[in-house]
XYZ file of C-alpha atoms in Angstrom:
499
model
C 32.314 -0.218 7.811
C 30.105 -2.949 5.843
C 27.983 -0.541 3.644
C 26.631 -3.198 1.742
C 22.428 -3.368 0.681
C 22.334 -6.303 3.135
C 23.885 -4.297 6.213
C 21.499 -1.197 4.834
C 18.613 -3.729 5.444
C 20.075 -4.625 8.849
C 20.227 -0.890 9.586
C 16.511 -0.275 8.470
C 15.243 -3.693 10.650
C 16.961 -1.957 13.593
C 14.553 0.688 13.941
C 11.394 -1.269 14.403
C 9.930 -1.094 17.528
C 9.355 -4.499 19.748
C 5.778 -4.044 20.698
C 3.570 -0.624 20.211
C 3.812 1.374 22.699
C 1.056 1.157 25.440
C 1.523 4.454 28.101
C -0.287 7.961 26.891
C 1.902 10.533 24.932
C 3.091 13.506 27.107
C 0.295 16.730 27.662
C 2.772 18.751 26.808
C 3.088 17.957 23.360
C 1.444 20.863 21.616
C 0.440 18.982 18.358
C -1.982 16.827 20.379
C -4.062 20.183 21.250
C -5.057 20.481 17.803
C -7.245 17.113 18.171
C -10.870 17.592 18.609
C -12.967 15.433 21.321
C -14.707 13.056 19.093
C -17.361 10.204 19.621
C -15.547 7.258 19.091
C -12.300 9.292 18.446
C -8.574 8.012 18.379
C -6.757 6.619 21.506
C -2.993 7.548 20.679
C -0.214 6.214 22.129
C 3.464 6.256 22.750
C 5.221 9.550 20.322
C 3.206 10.895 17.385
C 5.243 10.071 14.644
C 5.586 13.579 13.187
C 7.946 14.551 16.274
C 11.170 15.012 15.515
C 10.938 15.181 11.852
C 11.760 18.516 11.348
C 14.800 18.431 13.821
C 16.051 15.064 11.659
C 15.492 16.359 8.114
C 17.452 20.017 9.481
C 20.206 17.605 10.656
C 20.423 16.146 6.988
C 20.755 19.943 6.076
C 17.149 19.837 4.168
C 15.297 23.029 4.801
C 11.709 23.514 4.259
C 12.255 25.318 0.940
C 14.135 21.847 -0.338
C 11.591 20.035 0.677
C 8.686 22.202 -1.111
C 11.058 22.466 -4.462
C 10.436 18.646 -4.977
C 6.119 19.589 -5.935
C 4.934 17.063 -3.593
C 1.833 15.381 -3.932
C 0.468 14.121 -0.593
C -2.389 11.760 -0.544
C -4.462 9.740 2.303
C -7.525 7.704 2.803
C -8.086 4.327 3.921
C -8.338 1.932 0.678
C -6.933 2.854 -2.997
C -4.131 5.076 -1.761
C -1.732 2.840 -3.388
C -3.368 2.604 -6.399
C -4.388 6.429 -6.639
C -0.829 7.133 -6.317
C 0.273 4.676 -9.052
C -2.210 6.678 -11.331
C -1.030 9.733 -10.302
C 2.562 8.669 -10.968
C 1.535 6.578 -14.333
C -0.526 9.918 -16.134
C 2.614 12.246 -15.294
C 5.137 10.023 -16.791
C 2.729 10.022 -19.799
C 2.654 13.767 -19.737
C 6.294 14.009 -19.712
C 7.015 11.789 -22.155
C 5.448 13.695 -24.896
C 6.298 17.249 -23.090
C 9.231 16.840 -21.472
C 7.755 17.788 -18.026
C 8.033 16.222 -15.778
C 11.109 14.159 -16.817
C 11.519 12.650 -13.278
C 9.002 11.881 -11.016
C 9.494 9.936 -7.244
C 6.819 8.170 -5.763
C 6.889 6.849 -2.281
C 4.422 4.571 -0.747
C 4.073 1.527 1.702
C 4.631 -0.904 2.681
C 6.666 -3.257 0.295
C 5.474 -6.162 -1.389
C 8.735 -8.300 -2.014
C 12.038 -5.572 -1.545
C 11.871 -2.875 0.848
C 13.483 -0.392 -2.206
C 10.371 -1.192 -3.991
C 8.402 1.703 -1.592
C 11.175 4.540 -2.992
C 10.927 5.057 -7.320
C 11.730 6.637 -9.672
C 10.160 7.228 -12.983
C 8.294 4.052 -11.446
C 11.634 1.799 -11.272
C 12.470 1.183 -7.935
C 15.762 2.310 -6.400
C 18.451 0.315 -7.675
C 19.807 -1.600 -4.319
C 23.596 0.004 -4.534
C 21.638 3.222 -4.410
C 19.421 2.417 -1.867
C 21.863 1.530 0.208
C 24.026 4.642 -0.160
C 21.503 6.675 1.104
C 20.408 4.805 3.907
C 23.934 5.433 5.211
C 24.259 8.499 4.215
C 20.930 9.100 6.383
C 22.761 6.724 9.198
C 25.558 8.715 8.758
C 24.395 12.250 9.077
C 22.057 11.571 11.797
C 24.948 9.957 14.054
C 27.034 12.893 13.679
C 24.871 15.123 16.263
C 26.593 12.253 18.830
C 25.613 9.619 20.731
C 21.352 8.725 20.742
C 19.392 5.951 22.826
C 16.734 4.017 20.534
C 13.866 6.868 21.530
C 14.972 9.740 20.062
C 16.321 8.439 16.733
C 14.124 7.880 13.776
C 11.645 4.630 13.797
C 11.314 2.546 11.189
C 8.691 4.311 9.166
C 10.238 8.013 10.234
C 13.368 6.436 8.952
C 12.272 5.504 5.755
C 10.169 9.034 5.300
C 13.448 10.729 5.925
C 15.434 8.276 3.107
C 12.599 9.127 1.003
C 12.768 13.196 0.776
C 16.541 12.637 0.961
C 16.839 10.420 -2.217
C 14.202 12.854 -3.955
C 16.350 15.834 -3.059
C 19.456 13.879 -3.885
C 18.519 12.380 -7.336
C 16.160 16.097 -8.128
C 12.919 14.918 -9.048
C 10.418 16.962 -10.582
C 7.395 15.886 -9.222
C 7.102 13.688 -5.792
C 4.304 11.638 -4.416
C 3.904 10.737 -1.211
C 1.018 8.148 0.420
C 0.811 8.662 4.126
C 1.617 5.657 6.626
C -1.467 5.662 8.642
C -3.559 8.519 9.145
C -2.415 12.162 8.082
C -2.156 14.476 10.908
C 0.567 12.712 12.915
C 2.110 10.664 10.210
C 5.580 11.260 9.782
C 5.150 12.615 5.789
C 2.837 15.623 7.086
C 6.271 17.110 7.609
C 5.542 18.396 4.159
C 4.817 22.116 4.633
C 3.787 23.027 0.993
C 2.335 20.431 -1.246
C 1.626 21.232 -4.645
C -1.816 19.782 -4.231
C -3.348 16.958 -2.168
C -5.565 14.534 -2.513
C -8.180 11.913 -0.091
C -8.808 8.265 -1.374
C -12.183 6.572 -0.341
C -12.696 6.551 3.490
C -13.357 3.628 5.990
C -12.832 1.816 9.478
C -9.257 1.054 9.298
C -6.358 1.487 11.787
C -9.116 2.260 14.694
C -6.901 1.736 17.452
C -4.609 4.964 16.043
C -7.107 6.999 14.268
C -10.593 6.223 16.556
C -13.490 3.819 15.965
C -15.671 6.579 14.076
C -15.686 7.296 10.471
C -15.485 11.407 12.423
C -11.937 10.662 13.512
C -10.821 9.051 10.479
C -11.734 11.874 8.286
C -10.467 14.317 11.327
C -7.076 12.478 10.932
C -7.029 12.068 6.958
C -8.000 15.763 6.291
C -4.537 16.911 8.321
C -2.715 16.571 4.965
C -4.596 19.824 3.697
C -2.575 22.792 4.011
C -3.231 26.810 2.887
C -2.424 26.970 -0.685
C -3.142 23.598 -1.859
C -5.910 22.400 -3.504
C -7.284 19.088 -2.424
C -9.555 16.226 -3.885
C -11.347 13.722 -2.457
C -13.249 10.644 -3.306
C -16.881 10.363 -2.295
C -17.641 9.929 1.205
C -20.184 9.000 3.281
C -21.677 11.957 4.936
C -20.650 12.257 8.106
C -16.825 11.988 6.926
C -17.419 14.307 3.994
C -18.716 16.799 6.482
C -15.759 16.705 8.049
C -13.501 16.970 4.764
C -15.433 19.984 4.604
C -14.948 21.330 7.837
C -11.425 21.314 8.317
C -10.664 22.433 4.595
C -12.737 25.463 5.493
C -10.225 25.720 8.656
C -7.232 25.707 6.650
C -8.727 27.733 4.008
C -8.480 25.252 1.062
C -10.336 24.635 -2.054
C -11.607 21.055 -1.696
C -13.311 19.109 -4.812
C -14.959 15.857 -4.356
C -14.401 14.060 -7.233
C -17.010 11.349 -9.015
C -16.416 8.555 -11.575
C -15.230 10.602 -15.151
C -17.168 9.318 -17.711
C -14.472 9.934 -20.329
C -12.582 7.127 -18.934
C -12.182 4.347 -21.614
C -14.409 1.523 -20.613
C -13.990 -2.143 -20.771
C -10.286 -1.964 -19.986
C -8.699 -4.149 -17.158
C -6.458 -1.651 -15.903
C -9.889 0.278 -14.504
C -11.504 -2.996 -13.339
C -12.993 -3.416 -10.891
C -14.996 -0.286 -10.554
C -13.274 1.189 -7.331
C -10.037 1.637 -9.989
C -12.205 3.797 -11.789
C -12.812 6.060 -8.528
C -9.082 6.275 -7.677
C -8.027 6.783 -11.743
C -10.766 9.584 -11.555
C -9.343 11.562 -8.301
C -5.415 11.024 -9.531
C -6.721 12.866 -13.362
C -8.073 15.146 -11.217
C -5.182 15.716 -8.735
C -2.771 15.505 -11.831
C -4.821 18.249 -14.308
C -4.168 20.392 -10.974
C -0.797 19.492 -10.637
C -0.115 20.639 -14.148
C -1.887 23.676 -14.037
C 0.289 25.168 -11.290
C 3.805 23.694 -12.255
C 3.982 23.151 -15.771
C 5.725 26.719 -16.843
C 7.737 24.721 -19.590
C 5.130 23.903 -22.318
C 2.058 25.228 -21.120
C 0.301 21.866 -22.185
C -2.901 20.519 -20.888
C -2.922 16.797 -19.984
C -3.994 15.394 -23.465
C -6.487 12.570 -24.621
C -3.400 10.633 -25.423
C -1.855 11.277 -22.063
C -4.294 9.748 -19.919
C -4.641 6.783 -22.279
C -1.297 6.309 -22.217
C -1.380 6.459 -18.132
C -4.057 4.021 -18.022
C -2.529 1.636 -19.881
C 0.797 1.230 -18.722
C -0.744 1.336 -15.052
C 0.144 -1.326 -12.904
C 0.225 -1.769 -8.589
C 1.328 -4.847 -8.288
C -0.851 -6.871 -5.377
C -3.850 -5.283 -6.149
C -6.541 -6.477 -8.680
C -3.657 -8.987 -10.119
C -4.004 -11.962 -12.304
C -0.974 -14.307 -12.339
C -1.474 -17.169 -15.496
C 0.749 -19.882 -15.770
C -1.290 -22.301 -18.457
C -4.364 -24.393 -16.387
C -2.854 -22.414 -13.145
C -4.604 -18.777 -12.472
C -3.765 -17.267 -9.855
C -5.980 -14.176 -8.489
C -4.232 -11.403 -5.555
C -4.978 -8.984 -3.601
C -3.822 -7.199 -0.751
C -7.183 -6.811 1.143
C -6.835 -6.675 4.784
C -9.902 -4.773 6.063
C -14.043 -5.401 6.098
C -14.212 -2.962 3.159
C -11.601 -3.995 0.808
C -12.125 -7.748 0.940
C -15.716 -7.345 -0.121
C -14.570 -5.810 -3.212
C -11.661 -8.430 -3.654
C -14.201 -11.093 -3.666
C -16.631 -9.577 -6.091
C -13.480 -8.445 -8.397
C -12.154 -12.569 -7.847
C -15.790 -13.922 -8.667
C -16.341 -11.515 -12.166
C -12.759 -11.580 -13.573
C -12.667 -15.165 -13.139
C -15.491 -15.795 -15.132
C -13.759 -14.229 -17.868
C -11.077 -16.158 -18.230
C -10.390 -18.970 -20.297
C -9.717 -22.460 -18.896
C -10.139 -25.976 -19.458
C -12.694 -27.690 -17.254
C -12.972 -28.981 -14.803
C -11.943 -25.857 -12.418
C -11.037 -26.369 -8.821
C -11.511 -22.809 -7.080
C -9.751 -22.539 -4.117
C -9.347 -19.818 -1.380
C -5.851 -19.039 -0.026
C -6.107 -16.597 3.197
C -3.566 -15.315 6.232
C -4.515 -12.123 8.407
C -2.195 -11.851 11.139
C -3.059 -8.590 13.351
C -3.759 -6.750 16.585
C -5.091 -3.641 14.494
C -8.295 -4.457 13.261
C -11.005 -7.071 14.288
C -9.480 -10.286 11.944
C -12.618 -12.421 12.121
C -15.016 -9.729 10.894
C -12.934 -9.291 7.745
C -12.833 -13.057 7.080
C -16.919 -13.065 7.768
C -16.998 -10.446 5.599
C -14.652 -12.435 2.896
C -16.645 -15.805 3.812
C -19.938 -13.665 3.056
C -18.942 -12.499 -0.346
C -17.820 -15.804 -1.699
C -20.484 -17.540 0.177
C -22.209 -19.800 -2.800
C -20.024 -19.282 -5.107
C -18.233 -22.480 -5.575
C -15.193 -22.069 -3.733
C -14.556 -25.895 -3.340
C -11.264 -25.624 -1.206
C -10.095 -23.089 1.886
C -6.620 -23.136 2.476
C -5.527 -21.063 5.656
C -1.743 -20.254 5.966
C 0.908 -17.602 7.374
C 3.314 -15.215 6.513
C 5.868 -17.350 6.321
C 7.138 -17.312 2.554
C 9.020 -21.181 3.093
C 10.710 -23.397 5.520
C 14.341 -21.403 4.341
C 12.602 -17.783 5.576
C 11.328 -19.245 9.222
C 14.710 -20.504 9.805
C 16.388 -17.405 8.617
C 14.101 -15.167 10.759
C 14.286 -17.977 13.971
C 17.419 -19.444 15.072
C 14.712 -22.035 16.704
C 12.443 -22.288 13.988
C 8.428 -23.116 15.504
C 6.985 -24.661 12.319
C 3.205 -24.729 12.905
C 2.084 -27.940 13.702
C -1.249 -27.371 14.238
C -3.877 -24.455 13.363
C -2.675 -21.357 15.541
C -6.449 -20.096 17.426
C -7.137 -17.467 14.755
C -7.083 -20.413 11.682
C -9.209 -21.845 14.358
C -11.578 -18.903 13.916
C -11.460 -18.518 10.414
C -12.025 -22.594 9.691
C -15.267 -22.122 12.241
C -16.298 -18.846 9.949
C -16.175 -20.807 6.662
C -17.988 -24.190 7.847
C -20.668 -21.778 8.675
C -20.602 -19.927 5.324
C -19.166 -23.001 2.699
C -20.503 -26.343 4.986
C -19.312 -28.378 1.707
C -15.706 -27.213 1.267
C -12.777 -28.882 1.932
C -9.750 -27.184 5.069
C -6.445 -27.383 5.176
C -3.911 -25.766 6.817
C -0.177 -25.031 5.817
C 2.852 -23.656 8.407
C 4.279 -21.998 4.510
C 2.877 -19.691 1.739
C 4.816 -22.112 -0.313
C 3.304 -25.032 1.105
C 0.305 -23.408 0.762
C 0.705 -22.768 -3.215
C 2.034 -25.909 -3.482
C -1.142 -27.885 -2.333
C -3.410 -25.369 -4.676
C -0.975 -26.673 -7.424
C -1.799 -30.300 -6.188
C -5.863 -30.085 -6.076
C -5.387 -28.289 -9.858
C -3.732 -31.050 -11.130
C -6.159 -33.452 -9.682
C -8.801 -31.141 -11.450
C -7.217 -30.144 -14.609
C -7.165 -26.420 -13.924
C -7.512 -24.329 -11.089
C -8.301 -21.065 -10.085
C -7.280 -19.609 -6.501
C -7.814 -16.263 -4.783
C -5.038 -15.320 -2.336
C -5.678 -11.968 0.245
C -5.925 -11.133 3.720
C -2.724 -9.445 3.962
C 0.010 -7.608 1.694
C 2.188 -10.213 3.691
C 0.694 -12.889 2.167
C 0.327 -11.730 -1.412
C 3.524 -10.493 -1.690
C 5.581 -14.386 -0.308
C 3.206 -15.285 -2.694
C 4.131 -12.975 -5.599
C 7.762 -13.628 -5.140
C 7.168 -17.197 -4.977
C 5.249 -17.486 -8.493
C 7.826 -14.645 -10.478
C 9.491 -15.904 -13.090
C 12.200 -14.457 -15.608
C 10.440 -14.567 -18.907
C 6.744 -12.824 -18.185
C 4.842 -10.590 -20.632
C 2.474 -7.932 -18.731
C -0.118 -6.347 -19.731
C -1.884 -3.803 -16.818
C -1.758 -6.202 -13.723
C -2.103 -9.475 -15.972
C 0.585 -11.506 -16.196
C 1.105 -14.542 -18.459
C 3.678 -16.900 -18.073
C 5.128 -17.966 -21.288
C 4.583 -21.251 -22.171
């Protein structure tokens, strides 16, 4: 059999569903009693996807106690998980480098930016692809012995990758794991984790409504499912309502929750921590991590140190988020916002840091933006994004897709459909941004390449340019891939291309 990382891929692909699924899951699936009646509360269908977990990961021969040996730390929310868990993972590398403990650490998260083995590391390296790909069919493999299975009761794509998760951790015997939730927390697939060493809630919002309800209640009622008996939690500050709930169902399950504010021994001025919200989810991960090491660190009995959590900061990086790409008069600004919440804080993080920088004049400042979805309202995010930039000299808008170039829509269409003209949602956002930018120049391009190619274009013409690209983790990571080079020097999520 072809057990190469490109039939792996194949093998990964296969489990993605066609369409969500549309009918109401069965009554007589007793997980679903646990779910209060809430205004505005979730409208689940199809299989929650913590069925069947626990059957698959007993077929793998992974007990429970396996499972709780790799000192998971499980965290949810709605925006910063990502980063929280990059912090989390970046302090305890610190710690073990001067200590010893812990010497390996795993941290899953998704989705991908570039390579799918970029949501499974270690020690922050993702998993090599030869490696990767053994366990993937090792997972296959163990799975198919139990005989033959229709495409419902084998793993989906995001159960599957869950699964290939715990199973490398086991495999490769981390110390320390952490593990960011799909969507919610109560029915994701990772809330097969029994024991976690401690947990922890990143900053709350309206996100994923048609799964997790159109009230900040459900959210939090979904989110707060990660707390189990025996492990503390920490949260972010909420609004009220959801931090009422926080405190509700951690009362429920008996656990010690923290909210957890800005710490004001955090260096200051230091990009790695800008803009503010990084100093929110840096805060909860210290305090998640001093936790952490306070239950599990039998070896050395040492404290997190000053020196520690510099260290963390410092080398801290999520790529996609808060980055700056420079490539001489070419500046390049991403980030992966897709919802009302996080774009808002993209813009105002695009409009300060650029003013920072240094750059020859005159500056074109251009807008790149693609938000392709059925799960959240897409035109209130861009009004939201046309809102925040509104005034601020953002001369061009240039409105693309996922596509990453023409070679990718052929690969992933026999009978490529190369945009011809604006598809009705460009429509929507072009209408948006007359309203808020009546001066700017439009354009439209079927390519992300095509896209950064024109933004390349209008620099030139300028001298220099500056562009912010978001909407999607689609778009910023075609576009990521797009402007890598070999020779980079990196510094937090800064990088400089050498001249």
């Amino acid at each position: 059999m072809d057990k190469t990382y490109q039939r792996a891929i194949a093998v990964l692909n296969g489990r993605r569903r066609a369409s969500r699924p549309s009918t109401e899951p069965a009554k007589s699936i007793p997980e679903l009693s646990r779910m209060p009646s809430l205004d505005g509360g979730s409208d689940l269908k199809g299989t929650p996807s913590i069925l069947g977990m626990k059957h698959w990961l007993d077929e793998l021969g992974h007990s429970a106690a396996s499972i709780n040996n790799l000192n998971i730390i499980h965290v949810a929310g709605t925006k910063g998980k990502g980063s929280t868990c990059a912090f989390i993972d970046s302090i305890l590398r610190a710690h073990g480098r001067r200590t010893g403990y812990p010497q390996k650490v795993g941290l899953y998260t998704s989705p991908h930016l570039i390579y799918p083995e970029e949501r499974i590391r270690i020690n922050f390296e993702p998993l090599p692809r030869d490696l990767f790909a053994k366990y993937i069919f090792e997972v296959d493999d163990l799975l198919s012995q139990s005989g033959p299975h229709d495409f419902a009761t084998r793993p989906r794509h995001l159960q599957l990758f869950a699964l290939l998760a715990l199973h490398t951790f086991i495999s490769e015997g981390v110390d320390a794991a952490i593990f960011e939730t799909h969507h919610g927390g109560e029915y994701d697939s990772t809330n097969v984790i029994e024991k976690p060493t401690v947990t922890a809630i990143t900053t709350l919002g309206l996100d994923h409504v048609k799964q997790l309800g159109s009230s900040i209640e459900s959210i939090a009622w979904h989110k707060a499912g990660i707390f189990k008996s025996g492990a503390p939690a920490f949260s972010a500050p909420q609004e009220t309502t959801a931090a009422e709930v926080l405190r509700k169902r951690a009362s429920d399950k008996g656990v010690s929750l923290q909210f957890v504010h800005p710490d004001p021994s955090l260096p200051a001025n230091i990009m790695q921590l800008k803009p503010d919200v990084q100093r929110t989810n840096c805060s909860v991960a210290l305090a998640t991590v001093r936790s952490f090491l306070d239950q599990k660190d039998n070896k050395s009995r040492s404290r997190l140190s000053s020196s520690d959590i510099l260290q963390g900061i410092s080398q801290f990086s999520w790529p996609g988020r808060f980055q700056l790409v420079i490539d001489n008069q070419f500046q390049w600004f991403l980030d992966g916002a897709h919802n009302e919440m996080s774009v808002s804080i993209a813009a105002e993080w695009f409009l300060e840091t650029s003013k920072m920088q240094t750059i020859t004049s005159p500056v074109a400042r251009i807008l790149i933006f693609s938000l392709i979805t059925d799960q959240r309202d897409a035109a209130a995010v861009f009004e939201r994004l046309a809102t925040s930039l509104a005034g601020n000299g953002i001369q061009y808008a240039i409105f693309t897709t996922y596509e990453r170039d023409q070679e990718s829509e052929s690969k992933n269409n026999p009978q490529p459909k190369i945009l011809e003209t604006p598809s009705q949602d460009q429509q929507v956002y072009a209408t948006i941004w007359r309203r808020a930018q009546p001066d700017t120049s439009i354009s439209f391009e079927p390519t992300i390449q095509g896209a950064l190619e024109l933004a390349r274009k209008i620099g030139e013409d300028h001298g220099s340019v500056q562009t912010l690209i978001t909407g999607s983790q689609h778009l910023v990571g075609g576009a990521l891939s797009l402007l890598q080079t070999t020779e980079t020097s990196e510094t937090g999520n800064e990088i400089r291309r050498d001249e």
